[in-house]
Short mmCIF file of C-alpha atoms in Angstrom, two decimals:
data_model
loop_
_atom_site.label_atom_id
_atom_site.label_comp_id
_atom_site.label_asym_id
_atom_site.label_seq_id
_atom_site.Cartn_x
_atom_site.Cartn_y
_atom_site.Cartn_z
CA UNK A 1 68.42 -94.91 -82.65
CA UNK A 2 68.60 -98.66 -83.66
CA UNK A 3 70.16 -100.63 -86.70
CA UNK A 4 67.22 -100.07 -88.99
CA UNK A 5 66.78 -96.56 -87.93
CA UNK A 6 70.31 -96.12 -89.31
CA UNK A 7 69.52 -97.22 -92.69
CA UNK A 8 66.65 -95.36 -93.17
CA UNK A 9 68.18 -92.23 -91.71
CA UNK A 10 70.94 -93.05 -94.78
CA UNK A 11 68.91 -94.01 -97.49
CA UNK A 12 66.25 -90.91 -97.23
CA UNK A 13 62.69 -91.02 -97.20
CA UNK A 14 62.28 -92.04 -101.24
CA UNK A 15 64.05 -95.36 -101.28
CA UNK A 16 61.65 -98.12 -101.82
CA UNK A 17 63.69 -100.87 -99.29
CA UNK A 18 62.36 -101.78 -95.90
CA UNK A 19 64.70 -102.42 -93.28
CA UNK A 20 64.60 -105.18 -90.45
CA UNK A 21 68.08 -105.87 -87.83
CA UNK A 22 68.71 -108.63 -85.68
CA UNK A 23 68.35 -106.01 -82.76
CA UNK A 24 63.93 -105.89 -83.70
CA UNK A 25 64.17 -102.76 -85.27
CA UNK A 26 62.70 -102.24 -88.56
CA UNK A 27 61.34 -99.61 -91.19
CA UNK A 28 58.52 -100.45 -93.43
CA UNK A 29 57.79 -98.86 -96.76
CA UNK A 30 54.89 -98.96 -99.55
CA UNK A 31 55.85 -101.09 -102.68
CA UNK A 32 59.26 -101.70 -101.22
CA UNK A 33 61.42 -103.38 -104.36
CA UNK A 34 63.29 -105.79 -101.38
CA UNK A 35 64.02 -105.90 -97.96
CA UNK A 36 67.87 -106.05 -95.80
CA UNK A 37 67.93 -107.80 -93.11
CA UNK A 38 71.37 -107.00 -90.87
CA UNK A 39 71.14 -110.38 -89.08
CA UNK A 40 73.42 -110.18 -86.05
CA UNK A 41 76.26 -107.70 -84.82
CA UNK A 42 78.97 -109.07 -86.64
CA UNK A 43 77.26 -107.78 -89.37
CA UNK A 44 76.93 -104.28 -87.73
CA UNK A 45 80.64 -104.68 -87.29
CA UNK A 46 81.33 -105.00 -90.69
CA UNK A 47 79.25 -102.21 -91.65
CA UNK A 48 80.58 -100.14 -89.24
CA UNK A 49 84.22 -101.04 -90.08
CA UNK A 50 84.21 -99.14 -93.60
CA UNK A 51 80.57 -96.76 -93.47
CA UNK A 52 79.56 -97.09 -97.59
CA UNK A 53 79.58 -99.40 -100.11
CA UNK A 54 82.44 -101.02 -98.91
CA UNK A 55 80.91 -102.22 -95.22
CA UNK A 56 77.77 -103.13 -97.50
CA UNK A 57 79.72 -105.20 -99.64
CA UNK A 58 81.92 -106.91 -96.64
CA UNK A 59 78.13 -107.57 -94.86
CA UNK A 60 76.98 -109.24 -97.95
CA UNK A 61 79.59 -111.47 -98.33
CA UNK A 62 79.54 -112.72 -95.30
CA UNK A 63 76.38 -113.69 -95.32
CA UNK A 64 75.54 -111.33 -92.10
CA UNK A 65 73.47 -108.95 -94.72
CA UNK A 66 70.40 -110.76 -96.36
CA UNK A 67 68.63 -109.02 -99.51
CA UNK A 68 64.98 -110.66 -99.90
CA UNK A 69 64.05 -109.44 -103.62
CA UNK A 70 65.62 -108.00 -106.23
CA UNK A 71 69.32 -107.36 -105.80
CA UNK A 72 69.35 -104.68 -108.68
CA UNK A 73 66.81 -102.74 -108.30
CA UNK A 74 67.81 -102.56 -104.30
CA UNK A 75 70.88 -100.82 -105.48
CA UNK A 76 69.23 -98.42 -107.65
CA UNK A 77 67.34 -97.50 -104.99
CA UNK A 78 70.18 -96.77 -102.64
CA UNK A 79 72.62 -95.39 -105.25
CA UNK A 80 72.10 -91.91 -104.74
CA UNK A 81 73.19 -92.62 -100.57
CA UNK A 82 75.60 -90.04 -99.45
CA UNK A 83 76.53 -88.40 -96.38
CA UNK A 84 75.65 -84.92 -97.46
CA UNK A 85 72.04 -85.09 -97.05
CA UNK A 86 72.85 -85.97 -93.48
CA UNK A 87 72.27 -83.17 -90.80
CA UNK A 88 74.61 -82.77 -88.16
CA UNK A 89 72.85 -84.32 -85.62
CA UNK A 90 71.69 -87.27 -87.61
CA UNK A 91 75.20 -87.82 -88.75
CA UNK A 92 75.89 -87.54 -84.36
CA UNK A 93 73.24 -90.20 -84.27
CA UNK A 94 74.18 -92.83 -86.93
CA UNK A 95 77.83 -92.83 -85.26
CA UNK A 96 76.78 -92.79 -81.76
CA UNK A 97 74.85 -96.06 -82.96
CA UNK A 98 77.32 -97.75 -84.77
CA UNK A 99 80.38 -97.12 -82.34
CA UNK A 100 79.71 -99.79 -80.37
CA UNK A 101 79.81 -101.81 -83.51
CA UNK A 102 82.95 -100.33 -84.68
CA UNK A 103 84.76 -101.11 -81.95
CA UNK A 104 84.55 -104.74 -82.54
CA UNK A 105 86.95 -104.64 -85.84
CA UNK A 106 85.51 -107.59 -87.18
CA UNK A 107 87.59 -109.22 -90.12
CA UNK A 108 86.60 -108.84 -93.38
CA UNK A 109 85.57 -111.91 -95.74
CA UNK A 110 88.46 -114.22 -97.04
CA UNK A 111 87.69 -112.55 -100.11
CA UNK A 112 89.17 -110.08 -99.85
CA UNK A 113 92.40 -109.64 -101.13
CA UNK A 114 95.14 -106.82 -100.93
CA UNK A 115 97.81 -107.86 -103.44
CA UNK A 116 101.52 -107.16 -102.51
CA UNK A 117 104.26 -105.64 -105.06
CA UNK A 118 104.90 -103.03 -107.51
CA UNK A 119 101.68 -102.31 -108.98
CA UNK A 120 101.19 -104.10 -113.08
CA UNK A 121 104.20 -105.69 -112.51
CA UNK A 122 104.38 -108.89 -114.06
CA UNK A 123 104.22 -111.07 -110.93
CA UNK A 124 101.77 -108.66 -109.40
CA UNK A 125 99.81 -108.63 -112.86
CA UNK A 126 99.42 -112.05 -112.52
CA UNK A 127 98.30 -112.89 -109.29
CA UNK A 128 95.45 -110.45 -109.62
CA UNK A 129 94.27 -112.38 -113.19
CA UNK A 130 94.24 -115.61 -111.09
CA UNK A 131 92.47 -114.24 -108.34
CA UNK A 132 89.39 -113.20 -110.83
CA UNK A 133 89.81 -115.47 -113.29
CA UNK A 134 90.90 -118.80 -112.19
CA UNK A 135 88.01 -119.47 -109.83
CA UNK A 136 86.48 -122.24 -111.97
CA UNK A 137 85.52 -122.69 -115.78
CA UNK A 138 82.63 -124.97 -115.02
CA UNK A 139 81.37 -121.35 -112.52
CA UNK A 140 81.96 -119.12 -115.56
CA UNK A 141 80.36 -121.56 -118.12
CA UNK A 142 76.95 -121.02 -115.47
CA UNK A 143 77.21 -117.20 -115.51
CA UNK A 144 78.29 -115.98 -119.50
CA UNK A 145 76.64 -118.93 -121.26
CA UNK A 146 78.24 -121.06 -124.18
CA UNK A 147 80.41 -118.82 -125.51
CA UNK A 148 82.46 -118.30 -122.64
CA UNK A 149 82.60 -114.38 -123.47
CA UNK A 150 83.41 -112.43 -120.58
CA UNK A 151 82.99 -108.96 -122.05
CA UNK A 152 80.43 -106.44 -123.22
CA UNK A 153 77.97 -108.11 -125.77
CA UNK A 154 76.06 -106.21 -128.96
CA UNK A 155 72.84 -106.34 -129.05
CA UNK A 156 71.06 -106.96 -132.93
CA UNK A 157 67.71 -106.06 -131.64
CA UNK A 158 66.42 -106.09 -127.24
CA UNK A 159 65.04 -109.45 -128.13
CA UNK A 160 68.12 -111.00 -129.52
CA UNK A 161 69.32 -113.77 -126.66
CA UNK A 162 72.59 -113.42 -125.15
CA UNK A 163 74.48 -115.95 -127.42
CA UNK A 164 73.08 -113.60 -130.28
CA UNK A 165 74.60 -110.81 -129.33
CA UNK A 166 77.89 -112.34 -128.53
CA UNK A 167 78.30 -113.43 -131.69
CA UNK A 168 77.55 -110.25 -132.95
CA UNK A 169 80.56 -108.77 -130.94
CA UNK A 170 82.96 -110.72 -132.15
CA UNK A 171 81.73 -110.32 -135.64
CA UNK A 172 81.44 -106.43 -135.44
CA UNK A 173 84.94 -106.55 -133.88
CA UNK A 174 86.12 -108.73 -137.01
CA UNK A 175 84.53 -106.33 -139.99
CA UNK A 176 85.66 -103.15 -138.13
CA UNK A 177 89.13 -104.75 -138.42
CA UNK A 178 88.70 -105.54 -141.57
CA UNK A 179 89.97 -109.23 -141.79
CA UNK A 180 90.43 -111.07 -145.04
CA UNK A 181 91.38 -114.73 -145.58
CA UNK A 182 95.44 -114.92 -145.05
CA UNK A 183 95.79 -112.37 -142.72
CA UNK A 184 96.98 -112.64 -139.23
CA UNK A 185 95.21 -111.52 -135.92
CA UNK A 186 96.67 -110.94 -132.42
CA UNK A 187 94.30 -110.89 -129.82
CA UNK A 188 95.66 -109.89 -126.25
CA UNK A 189 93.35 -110.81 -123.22
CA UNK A 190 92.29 -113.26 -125.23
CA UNK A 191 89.94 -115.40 -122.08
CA UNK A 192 89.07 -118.23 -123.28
CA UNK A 193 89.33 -117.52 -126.99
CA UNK A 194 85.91 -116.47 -128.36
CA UNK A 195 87.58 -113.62 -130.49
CA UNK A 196 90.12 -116.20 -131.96
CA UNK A 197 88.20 -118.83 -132.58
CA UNK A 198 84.99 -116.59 -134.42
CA UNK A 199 87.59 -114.80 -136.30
CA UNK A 200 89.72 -118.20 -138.01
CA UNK A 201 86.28 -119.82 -138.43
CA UNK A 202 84.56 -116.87 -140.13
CA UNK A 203 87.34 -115.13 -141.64
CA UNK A 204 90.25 -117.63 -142.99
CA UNK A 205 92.64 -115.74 -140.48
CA UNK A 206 95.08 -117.12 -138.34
CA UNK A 207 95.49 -115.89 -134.76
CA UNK A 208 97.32 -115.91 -131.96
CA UNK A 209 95.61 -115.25 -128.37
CA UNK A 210 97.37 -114.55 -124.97
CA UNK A 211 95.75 -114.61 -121.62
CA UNK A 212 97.60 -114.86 -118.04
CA UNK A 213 95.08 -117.14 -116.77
CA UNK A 214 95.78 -121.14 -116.73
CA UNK A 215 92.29 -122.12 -116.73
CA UNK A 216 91.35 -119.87 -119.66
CA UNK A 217 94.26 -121.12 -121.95
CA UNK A 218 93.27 -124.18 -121.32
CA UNK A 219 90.06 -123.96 -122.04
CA UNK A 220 90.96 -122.03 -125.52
CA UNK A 221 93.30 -124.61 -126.12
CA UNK A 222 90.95 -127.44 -126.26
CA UNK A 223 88.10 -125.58 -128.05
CA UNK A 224 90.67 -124.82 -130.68
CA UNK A 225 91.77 -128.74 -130.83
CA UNK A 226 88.04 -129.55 -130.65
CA UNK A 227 87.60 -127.20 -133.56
CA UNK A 228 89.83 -128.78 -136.11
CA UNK A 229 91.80 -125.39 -135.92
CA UNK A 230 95.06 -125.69 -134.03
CA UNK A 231 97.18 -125.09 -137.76
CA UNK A 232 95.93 -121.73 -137.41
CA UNK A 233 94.87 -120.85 -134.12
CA UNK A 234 96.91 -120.70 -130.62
CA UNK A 235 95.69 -119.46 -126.90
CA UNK A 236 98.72 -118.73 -125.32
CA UNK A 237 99.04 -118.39 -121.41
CA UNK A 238 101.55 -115.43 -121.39
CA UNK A 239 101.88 -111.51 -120.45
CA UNK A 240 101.02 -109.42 -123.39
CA UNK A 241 104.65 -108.08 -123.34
CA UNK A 242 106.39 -111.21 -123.64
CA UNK A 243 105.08 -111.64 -127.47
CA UNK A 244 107.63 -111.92 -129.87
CA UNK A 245 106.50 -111.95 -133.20
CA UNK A 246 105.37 -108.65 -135.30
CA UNK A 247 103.78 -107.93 -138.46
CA UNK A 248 100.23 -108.83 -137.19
CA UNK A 249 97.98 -107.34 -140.12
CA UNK A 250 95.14 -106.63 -136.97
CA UNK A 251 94.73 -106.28 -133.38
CA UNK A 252 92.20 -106.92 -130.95
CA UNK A 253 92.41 -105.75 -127.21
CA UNK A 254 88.80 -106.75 -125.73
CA UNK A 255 88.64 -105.92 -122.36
CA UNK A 256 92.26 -105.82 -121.40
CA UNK A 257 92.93 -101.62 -121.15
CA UNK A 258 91.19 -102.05 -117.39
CA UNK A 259 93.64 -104.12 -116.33
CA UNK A 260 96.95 -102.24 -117.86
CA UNK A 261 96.83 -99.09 -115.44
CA UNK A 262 96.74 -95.46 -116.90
CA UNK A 263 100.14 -94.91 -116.41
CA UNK A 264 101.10 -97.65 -118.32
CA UNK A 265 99.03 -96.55 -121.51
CA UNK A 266 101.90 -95.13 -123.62
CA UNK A 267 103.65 -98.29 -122.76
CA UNK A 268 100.82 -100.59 -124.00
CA UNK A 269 99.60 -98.82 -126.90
CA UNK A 270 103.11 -98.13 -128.55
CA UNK A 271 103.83 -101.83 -127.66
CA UNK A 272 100.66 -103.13 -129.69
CA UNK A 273 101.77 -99.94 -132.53
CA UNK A 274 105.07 -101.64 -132.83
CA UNK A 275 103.26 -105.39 -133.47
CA UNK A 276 101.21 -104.09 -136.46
CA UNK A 277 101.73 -104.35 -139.94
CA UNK A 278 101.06 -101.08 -142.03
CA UNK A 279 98.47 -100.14 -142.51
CA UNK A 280 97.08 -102.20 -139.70
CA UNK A 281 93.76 -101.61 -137.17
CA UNK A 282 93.53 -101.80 -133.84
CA UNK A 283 90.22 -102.15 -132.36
CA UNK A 284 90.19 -101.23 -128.22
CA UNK A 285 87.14 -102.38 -126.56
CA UNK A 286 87.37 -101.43 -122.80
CA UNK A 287 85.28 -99.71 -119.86
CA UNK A 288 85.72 -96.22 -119.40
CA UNK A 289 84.25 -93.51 -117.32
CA UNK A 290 81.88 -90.55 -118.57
CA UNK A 291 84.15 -88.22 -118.38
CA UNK A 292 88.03 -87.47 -117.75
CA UNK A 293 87.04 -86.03 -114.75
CA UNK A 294 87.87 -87.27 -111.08
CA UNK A 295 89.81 -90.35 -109.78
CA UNK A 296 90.33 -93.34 -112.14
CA UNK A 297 88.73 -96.20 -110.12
CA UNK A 298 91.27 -98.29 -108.06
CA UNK A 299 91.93 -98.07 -104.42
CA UNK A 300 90.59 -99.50 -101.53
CA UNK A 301 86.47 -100.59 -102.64
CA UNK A 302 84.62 -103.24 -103.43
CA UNK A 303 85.46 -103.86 -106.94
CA UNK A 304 89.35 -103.43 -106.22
CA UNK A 305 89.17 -105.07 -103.30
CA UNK A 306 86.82 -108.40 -104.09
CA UNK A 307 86.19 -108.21 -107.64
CA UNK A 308 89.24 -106.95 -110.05
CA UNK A 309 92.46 -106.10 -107.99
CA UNK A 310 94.57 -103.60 -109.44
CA UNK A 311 91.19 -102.47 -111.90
CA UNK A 312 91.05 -98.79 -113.32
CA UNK A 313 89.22 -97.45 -115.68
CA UNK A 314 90.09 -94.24 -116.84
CA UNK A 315 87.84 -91.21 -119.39
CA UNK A 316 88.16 -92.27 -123.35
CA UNK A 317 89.85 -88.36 -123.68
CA UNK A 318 92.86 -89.87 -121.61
CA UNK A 319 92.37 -93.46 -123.78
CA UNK A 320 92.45 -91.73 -126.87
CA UNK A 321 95.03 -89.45 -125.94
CA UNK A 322 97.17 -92.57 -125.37
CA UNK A 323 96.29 -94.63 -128.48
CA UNK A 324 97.05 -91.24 -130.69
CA UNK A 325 100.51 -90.69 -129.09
CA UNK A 326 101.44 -93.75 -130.04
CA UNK A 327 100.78 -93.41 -133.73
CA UNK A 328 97.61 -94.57 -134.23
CA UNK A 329 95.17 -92.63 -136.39
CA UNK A 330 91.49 -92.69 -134.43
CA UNK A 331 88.98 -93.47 -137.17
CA UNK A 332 86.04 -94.53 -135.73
CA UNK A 333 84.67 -94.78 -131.63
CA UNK A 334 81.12 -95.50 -130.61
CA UNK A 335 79.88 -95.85 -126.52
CA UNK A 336 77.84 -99.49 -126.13
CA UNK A 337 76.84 -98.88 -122.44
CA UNK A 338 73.15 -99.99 -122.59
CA UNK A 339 74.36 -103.45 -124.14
CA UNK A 340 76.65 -103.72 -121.13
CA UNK A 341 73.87 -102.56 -118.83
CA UNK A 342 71.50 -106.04 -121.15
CA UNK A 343 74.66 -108.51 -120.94
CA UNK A 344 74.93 -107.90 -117.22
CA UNK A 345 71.03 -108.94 -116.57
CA UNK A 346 71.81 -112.12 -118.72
CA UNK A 347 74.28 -112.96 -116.65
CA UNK A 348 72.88 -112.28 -113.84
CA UNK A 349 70.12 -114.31 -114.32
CA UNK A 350 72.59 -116.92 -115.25
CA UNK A 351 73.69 -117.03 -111.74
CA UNK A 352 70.55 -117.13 -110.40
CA UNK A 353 69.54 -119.76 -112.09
CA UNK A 354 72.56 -121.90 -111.50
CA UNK A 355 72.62 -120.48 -107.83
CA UNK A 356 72.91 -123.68 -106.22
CA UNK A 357 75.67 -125.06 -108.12
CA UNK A 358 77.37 -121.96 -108.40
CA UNK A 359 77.36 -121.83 -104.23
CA UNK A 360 78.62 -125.67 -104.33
CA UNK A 361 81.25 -124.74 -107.18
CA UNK A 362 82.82 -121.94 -105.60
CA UNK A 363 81.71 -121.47 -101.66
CA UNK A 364 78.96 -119.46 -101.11
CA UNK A 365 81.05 -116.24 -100.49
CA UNK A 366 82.57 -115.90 -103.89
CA UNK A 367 79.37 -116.23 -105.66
CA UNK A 368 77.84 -113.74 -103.03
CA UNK A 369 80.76 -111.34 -104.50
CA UNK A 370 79.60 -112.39 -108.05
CA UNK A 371 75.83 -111.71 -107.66
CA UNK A 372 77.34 -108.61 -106.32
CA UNK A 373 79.30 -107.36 -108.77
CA UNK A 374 76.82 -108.64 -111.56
CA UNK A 375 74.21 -106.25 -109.89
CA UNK A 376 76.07 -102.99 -109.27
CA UNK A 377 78.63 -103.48 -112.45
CA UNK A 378 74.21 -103.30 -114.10
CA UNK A 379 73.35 -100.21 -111.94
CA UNK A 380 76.66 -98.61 -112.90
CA UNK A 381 76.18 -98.52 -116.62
CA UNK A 382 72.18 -97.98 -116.44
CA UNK A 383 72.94 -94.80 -114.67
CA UNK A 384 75.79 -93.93 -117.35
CA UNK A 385 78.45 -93.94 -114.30
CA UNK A 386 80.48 -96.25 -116.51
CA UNK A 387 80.56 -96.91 -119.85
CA UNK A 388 81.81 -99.33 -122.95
CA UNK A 389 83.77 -97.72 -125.94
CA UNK A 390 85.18 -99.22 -128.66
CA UNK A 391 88.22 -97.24 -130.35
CA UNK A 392 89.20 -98.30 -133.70
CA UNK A 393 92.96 -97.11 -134.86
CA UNK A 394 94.88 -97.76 -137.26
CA UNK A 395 98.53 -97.22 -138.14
CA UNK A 396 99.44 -95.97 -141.05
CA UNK A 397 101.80 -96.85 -144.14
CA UNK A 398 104.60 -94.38 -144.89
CA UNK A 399 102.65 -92.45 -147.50
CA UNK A 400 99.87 -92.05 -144.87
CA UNK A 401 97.59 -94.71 -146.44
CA UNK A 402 95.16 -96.27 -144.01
CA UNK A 403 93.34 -98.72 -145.68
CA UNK A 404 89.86 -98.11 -144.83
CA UNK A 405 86.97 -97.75 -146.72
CA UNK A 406 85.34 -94.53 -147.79
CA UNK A 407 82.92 -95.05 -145.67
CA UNK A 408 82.58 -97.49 -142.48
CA UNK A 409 81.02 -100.97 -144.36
CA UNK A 410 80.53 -102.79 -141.08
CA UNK A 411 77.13 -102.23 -140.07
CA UNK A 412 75.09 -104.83 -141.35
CA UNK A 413 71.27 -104.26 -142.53
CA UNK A 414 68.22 -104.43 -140.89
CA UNK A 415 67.57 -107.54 -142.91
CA UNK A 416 70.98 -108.90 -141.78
CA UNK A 417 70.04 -108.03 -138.27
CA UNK A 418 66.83 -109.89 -138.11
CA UNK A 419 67.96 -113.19 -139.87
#
């Protein structure tokens, strides 16, 4: 058995990927949607090192594994790969061919990172936001577009273009919350201050946004200065926990709950309880898994390891458990997976486009890790592995008043949709 007899052995007869190895071995398909190329041994090595997605990831980054075609679909095709379809003997065979591999222990990629310290720690906390976040603004204004909006959009209509459906977000996130001219927002993981800055524009608000990276607060900083709007609206670099002030009369968390750690959930949410105003809303917006089933996703793979150290993402059961403990009344919750799913093939045709740049930017093995991430983070929520939920809670005055509507008002019509 030879390199490409490996794969093919691994991926099963149905995947539509052909297979070629630096070693002349190769396995041809009909209609194949891209073909690997394992160009020398180091890259065996690699894939040998850690058999799965995480030697597949370390070979990509390094350059040593080549995907001619489309990235995506590639991984679709391979994501049902396990080891249980595997006979005994084959399973003989794939490790009697990669041994000699193995035994090299080639490094992995200087990108990866293992962090060291006490786990969401503060110091810990924010060495893993710099390592994701403060690559470079000018990379991240290629990939998510004008708006700088690193989280799931919301799609008016499939033809509405990505800076569409960002708005949108921000302005669903705003009338679920309810915000009237006067009131204050707090908006923790702020990036680089979309939420704010749509919110005091549209809304007469002031706000107040906090984000651990440098390079996002200063970016927030200077849009809010551009903006005419620095009398009521601040980007903050600062931990979450570190804010002083209470009586916020709304709260927005958008795509911070990944980064807090389950066991740190009663923590958080009775923190951001204790910062409302009654009656006050809180409106979550985080990844979550199907179910509350399994492992909460942190360890040692490719996302943890490359992409978001110290990342888990948790079932909304366990979410809303958390949010509920803390006081908050759960009004309203609604699952926006396929939008993720259309946001991630925006931005990864940003990338694409901008590939050159990006490589010159950032070194071609961080935006290998990006093209990546863009692709599985896509397969992940097409195949409803992950999801997005947003949880809408609100705390309550003494008399148990909540302030909501009789009815949710914040859809808009199909008239408002289409304008």
């Amino acid at each position: 058995m030879k390199i490409a007899d490996v794969f093919a052995v691994a991926a099963g007869p149905d995947a539509r990927v052909n297979f070629t190895a630096f070693d002349g071995s190769r396995r041809v398909v009909a209609a194949p949607v891209a073909t690997m190329h394992i160009r020398s041994e180091r890259g065996a090595g690699l894939l040998a090192s850690a058999p799965g997605q995480l030697g597949l990831a370390r070979a990509y980054v390094a350059g040593e594994l080549q995907v001619d075609g489309d990235l995506f679909e590639t991984l679709v095709q391979l994501s049902g790969v396990t080891e249980q379809h595997l006979s005994v003997v084959d399973r003989i065979k794939v490790a009697r061919t990669l041994a000699p591999y193995a035994l090299r222990r080639e490094s992995p990629p200087p990108q990866e990172v293992k962090l060291a310290g006490r786990r969401h720690s503060k110091r810990r906390d924010s060495v893993a936001i710099e390592h994701h976040y403060d690559v470079s603004n000018r990379f991240y204004s290629w990939v998510l577009g004008p708006s700088m909006a690193y989280t799931c959009a919301v799609f008016p209509t499939w033809d509405s273009t990505l800076e569409q459906a960002q708005e949108e977000k921000f302005d669903l996130v705003c009338r679920k919350l309810g915000l009237q001219p006067g009131m204050r927002l707090l908006d923790v993981g702020c990036g680089w201050g979309g939420m704010v800055l749509h919110a005091v524009k549209n809304y007469g608000v002031s706000a107040v946004g906090v984000t651990l990276s440098a390079q996002q607060a200063e970016w927030g900083q200077q849009a809010i200065a551009d903006a005419g709007l620095g009398d009521r609206a601040e980007i903050r670099r600062s931990d979450y926990r570190d804010i002083r002030e209470t009586g916020f009369d709304a709260l927005s968390s958008i795509g911070l709950t990944e980064h807090i750690g389950r066991p740190n959930y009663a923590d958080y949410f009775e923190f951001l309880y204790s910062k409302l105003r009654p009656p006050g809303r809180l409106l979550n917006h985080s990844i979550m898994r199907p179910n509350d089933v399994g492992r909460t996703f942190y360890g040692d793979g490719f996302i943890n390891r490359y992409v978001f150290p110290d990342g888990e993402v948790t079932g909304p059961g366990i979410v809303i458990r958390a949010m509920t403990a803390a006081g908050f009344e759960l009004r309203h919750g609604e699952n926006l997976r396929e939008h993720y799913a259309e946001t991630l093939r925006w931005w990864s045709a940003n990338l694409d486009a901008r590939w050159d740049d990006a490589v010159a930017e950032v070194g071609e093995g961080r935006a290998r890790v990006w093209r990546l991430y863009l692709a599985a983070s896509r397969m992940s929520f097409t195949r409803n592995l992950i999801g997005l939920h947003q949880f809408l809670g609100v705390r309550l005055d003494d008399h148990g008043g909540s302030g909501m509507p009789i009815r949710p008002d914040w859809e808009r019509s199909d008239a408002d949709r289409l304008r």
